[in-house]
Coordinates of C-alpha atoms in Angstrom, one line a residue:
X118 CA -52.3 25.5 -35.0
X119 CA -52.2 24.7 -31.1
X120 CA -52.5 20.8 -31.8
X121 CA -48.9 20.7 -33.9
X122 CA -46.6 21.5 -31.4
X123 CA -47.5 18.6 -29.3
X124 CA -46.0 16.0 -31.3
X125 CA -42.6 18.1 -32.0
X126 CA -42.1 18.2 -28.6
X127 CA -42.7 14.3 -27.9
X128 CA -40.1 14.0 -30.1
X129 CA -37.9 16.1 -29.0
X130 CA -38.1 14.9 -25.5
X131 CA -37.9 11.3 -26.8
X132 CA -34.7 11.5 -28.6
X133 CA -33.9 13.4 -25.5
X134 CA -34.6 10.6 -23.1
X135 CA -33.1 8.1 -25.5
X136 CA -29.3 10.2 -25.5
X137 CA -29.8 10.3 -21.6
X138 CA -30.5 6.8 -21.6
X139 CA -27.5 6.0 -23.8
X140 CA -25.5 8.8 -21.8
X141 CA -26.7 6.2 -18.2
X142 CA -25.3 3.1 -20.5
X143 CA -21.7 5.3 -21.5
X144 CA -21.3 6.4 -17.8
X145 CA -22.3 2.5 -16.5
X146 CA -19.5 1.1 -18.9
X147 CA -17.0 3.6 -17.9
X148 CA -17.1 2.9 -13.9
X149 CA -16.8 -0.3 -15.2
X150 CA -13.9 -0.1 -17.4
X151 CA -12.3 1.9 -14.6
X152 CA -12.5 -1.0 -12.0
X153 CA -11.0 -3.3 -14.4
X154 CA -7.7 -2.5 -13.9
X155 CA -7.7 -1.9 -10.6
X156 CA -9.1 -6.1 -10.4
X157 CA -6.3 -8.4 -8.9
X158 CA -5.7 -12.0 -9.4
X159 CA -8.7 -14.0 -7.0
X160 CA -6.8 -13.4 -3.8
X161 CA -7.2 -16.2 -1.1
X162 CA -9.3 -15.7 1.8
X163 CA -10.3 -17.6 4.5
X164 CA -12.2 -20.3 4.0
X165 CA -15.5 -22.4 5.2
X166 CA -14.1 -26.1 5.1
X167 CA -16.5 -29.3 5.6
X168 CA -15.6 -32.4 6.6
X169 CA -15.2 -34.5 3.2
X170 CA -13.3 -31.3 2.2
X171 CA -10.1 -32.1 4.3
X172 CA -8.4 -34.8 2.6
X173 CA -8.9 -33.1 -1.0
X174 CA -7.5 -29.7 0.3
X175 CA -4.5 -31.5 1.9
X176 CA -4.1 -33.2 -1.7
X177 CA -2.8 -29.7 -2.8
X178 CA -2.3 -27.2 -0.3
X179 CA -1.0 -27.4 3.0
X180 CA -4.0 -26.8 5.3
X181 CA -4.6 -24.9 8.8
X182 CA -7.6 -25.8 10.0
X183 CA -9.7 -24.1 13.4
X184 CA -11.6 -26.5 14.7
X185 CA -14.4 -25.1 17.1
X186 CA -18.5 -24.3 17.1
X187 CA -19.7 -23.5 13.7
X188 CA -21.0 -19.8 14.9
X189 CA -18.0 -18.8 17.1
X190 CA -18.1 -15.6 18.8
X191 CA -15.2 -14.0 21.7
X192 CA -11.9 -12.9 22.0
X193 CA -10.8 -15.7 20.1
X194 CA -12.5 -15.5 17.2
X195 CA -11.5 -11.9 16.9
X196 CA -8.2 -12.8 16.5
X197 CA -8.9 -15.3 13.6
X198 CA -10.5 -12.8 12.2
X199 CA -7.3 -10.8 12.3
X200 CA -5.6 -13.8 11.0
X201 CA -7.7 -13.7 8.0
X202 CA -7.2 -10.5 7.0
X203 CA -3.6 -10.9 7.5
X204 CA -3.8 -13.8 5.2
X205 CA -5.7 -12.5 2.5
X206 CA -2.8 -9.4 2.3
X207 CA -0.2 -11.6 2.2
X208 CA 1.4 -11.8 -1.4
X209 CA -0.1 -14.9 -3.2
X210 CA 3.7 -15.9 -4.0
X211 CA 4.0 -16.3 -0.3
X212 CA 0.5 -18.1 0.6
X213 CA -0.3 -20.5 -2.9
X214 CA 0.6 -24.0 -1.0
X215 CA -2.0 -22.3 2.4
X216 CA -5.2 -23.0 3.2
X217 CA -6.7 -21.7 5.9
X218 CA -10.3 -22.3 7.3
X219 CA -12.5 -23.1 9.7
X220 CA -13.9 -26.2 10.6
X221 CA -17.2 -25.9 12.2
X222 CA -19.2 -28.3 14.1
X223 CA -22.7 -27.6 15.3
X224 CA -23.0 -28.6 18.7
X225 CA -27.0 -27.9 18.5
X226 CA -27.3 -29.1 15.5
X227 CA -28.3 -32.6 13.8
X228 CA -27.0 -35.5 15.9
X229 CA -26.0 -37.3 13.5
X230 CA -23.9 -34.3 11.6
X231 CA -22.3 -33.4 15.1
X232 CA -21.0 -36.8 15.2
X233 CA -20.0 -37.4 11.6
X234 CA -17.7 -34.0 12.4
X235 CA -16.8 -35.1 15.9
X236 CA -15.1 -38.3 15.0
X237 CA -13.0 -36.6 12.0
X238 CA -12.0 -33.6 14.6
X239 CA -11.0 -37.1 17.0
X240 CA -8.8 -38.0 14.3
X241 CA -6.6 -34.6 14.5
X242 CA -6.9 -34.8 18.4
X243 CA -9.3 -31.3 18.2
X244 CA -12.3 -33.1 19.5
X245 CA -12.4 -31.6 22.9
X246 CA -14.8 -28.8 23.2
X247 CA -13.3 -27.2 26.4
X248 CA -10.0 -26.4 23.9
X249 CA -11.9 -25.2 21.2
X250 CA -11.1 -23.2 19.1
X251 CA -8.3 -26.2 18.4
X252 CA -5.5 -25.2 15.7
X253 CA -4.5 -28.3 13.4
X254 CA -1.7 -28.2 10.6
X255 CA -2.2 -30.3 7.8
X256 CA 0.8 -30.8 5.4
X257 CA 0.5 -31.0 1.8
X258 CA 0.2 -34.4 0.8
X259 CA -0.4 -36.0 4.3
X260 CA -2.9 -38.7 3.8
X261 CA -3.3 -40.4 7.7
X262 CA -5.1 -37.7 9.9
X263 CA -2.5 -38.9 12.7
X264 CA 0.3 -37.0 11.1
X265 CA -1.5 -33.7 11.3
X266 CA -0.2 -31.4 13.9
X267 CA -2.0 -29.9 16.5
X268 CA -0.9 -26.1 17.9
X269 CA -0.4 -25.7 21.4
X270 CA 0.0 -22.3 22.3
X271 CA -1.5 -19.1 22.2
X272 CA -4.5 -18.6 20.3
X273 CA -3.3 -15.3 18.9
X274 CA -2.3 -13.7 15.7
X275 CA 1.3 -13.7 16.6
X276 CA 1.0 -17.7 18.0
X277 CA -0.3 -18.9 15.0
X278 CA 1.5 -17.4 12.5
X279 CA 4.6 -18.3 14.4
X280 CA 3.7 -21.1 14.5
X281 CA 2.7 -21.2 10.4
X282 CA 6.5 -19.9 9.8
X283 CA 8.0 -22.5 12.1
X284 CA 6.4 -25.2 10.4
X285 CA 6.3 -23.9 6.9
X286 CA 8.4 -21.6 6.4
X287 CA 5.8 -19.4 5.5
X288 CA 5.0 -15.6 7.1
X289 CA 1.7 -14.5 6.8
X290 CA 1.1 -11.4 7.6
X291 CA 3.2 -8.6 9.0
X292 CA 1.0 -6.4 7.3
X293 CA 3.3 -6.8 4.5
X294 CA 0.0 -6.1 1.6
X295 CA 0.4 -5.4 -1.9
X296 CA -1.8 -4.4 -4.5
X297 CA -0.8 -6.2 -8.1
X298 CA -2.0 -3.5 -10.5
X299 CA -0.1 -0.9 -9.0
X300 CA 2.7 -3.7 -8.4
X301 CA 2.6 -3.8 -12.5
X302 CA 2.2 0.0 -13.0
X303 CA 5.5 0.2 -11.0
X304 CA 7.7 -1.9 -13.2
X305 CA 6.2 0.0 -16.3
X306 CA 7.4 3.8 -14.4
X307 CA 10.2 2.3 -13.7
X308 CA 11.5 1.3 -16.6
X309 CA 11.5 4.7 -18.0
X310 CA 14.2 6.7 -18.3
X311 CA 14.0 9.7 -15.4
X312 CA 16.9 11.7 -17.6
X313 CA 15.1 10.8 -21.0
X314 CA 14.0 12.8 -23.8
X315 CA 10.3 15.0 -23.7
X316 CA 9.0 11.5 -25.1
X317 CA 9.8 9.6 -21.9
X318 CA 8.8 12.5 -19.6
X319 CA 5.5 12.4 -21.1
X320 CA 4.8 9.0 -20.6
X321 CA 6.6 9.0 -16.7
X322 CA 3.8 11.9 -15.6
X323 CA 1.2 9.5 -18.0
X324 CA 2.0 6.2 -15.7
X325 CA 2.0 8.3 -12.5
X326 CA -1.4 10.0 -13.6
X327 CA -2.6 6.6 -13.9
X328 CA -1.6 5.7 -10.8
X329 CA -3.2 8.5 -9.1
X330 CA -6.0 7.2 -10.5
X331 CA -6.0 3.5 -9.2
X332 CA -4.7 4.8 -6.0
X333 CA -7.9 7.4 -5.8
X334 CA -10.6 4.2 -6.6
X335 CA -8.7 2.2 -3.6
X336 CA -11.3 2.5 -0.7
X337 CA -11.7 0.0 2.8
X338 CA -9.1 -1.8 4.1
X339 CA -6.6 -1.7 0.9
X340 CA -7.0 3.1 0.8
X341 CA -3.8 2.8 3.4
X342 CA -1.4 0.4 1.6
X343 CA -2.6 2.6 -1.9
X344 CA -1.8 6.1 -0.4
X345 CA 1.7 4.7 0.7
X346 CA 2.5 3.6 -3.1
X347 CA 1.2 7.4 -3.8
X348 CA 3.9 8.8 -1.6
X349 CA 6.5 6.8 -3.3
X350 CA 5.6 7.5 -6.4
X351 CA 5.4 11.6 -5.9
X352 CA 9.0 11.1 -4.4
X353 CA 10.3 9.5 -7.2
X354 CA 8.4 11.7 -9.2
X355 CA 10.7 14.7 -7.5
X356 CA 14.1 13.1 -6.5
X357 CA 14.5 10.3 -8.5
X358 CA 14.7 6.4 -8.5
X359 CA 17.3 6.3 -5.9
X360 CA 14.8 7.3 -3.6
X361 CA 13.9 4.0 -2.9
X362 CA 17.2 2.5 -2.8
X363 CA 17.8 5.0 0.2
X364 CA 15.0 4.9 1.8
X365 CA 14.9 1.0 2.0
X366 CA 18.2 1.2 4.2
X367 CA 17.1 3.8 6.3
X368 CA 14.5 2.0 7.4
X369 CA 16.0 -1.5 7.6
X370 CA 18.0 0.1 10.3
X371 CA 15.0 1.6 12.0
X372 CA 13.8 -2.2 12.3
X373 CA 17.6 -3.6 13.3
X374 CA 18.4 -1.2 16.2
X375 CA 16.6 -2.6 18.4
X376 CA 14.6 0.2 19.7
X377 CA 12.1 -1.3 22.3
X378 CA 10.2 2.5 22.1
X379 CA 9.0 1.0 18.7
X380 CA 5.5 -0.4 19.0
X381 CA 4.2 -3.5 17.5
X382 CA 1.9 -1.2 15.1
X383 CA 5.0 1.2 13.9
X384 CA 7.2 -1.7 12.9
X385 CA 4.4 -3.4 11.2
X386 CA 4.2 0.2 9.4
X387 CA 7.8 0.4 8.8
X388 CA 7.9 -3.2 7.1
X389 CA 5.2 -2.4 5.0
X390 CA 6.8 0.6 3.5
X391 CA 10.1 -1.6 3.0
X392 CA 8.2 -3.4 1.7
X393 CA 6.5 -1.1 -1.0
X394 CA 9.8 0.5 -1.8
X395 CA 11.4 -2.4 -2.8
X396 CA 8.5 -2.8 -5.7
X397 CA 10.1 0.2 -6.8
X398 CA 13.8 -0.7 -6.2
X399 CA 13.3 -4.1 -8.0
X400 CA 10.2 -4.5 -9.7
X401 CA 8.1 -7.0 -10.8
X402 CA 8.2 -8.6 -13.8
X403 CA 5.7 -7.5 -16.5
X404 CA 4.7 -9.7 -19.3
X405 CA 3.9 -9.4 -22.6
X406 CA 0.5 -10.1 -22.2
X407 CA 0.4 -7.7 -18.9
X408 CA 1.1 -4.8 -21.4
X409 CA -1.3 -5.8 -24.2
X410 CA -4.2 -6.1 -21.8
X411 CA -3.0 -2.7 -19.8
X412 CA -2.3 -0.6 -22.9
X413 CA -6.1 -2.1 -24.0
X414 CA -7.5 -1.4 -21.1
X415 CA -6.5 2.3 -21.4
X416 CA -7.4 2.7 -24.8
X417 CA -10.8 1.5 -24.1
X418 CA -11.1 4.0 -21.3
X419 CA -10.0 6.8 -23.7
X420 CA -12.8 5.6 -26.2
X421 CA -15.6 5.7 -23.2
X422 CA -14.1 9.1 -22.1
X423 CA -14.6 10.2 -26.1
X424 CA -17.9 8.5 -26.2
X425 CA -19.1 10.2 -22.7
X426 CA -18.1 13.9 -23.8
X427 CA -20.0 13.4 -27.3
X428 CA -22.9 12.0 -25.2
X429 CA -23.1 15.1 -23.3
X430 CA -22.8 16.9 -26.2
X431 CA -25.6 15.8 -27.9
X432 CA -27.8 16.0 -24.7
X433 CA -27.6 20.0 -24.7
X434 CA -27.9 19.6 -28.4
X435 CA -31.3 18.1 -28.6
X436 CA -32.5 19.5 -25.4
X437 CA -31.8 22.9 -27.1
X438 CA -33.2 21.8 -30.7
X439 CA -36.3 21.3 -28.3
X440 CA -36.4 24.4 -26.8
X441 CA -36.2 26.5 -30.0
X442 CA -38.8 24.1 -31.9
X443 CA -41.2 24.6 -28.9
X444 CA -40.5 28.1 -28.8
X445 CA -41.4 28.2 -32.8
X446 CA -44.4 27.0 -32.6

């Protein structure tokens, strides 16, 4: 009599453990599930470059390099830094044919490695230590070291991506970040008609719950940029898609009055949210294969969801199956 409930309840608790652990598994998959959508194309980042690296990279890409120690520290290297997270903001569409790295040398390093790098820095006239960190622009397809062109002014953010622009044609920067999933689930709550049927109401408020979503699972350095497309979206939401339209000119003509009160940091702000509100006032385009993987994407989220709340179900299930068995014998 007092040995048979022992085994009921190792079962119990064993099938209890066993839903929890399949409960751990559900929950696992579904933060997982919820990230993928939020994933952007591999965005380009700054980049370690070694010395047989050069030629191949200029093969393809048009290449800035910093030539300087290999573990830099200072002023300088604080605003490369900058640079780098300016560059890995900027649109892809703007930045595919840029690379930008850093060429280190190890002055207390292996002698031989020191000079090996030394003598290709000579080449692009960046071999001087006293000017280091040295700035060298590499064009796409140059194959003679001699055409590459050196930068000789200030070693800032604002120098060198002049400098990029003047050469290039290309901006980096300007804060002007984006975040492609939300880019995507723009176009999609755009197309919508705001004056439609119950139909097309029901899927605007879907698109924008989404996007609340996304914009809630943005954390560091990309939260800002994500709350700003949340803004945009509750006013459009509320007074429509001319919103954007509007707002883009009023703040174009912040930018063009010339107000020197402005700071560098507001007009950086002010470009960004053109910026933004122009996803909204000409969208991007959305392919077919966009929709099939975000309409999957959300109906595998919706299974996980189903799967979760049966899981939790079946938890107090059991655990209470175990309670009255225990409580029987």
């Amino acid at each position: 009599f007092f040995v048979t409930p022992t085994p009921i309840t190792m079962r119990t608790n064993t099938t209890s453990q066993r839903v929890r652990s399949l409960y751990a598994v559900v929950f696992a998959a579904l933060a997982a599930i919820i990230a993928f959508p939020l994933q952007a194309s591999a965005k380009k980042e700054c980049i370690e470059i070694k010395p047989g690296n050069v030629k191949g990279l200029a093969r393809d890409s048009h290449v800035l390099l910093k030539v300087g120690e290999k573990y830099p520290s200072g002023k300088d290297e604080d605003e490369y830094k900058d640079l780098c997270v300016r560059y890995e903001g900027t649109p892809t569409e703007r930045t595919r044919d840029l690379v930008i790295g850093h060429f280190g040398i190890d002055v207390h390093g292996d002698k031989e490695a020191k000079k090996k790098a030394l003598s290709i820095a000579e080449k692009f006239g960046a071999a001087d230590e006293d000017e280091w960190p040295t700035y060298v622009l590499i064009r796409k397809g140059t194959t003679e070291a001699s055409e590459a062109i050196k930068f000789e002014g200030e070693k800032t953010v604002v120098g060198v991506t002049t400098f990029i622009r003047d050469q290039l044609e290309i901006s980096v920067g300007a804060m002007l970040y984006y975040i492609e999933t939300l880019d995507k689930l723009v176009s999609r709550f755009m197309e919508v008609d705001e004056n439609g049927d119950a139909k097309a109401q029901i899927l605007r408020h879907f698109y924008a719950y989404v996007a609340k979503i996304m914009i809630f699972l943005n954390r560091g350095e990309a939260k800002e940029v994500a709350q700003m497309y949340g803004k945009v979206f509750n006013h459009v939401m509320t007074e429509g898609k001319e919103y954007a339209t509007k707002n883009i000119k009023r703040l174009e003509g912040m930018l063009g009055s010339g107000d020197r009160s402005m700071s560098n940091s507001k007009r950086e702000e002010v470009a960004q949210r053109i910026h933004i509100l122009e996803k909204f006032a000409k969208p991007v385009e959305v392919s077919a294969e966009d929709n099939r993987s975000f309409y999957f994407a959300v109906a595998w989220y919706v299974f996980l969801v189903g799967a979760m709340i049966v899981t939790i179900i079946g938890i107090f299930f059991f655990e209470e199956k175990g309670t009255t068995t225990d409580d029987t014998a």
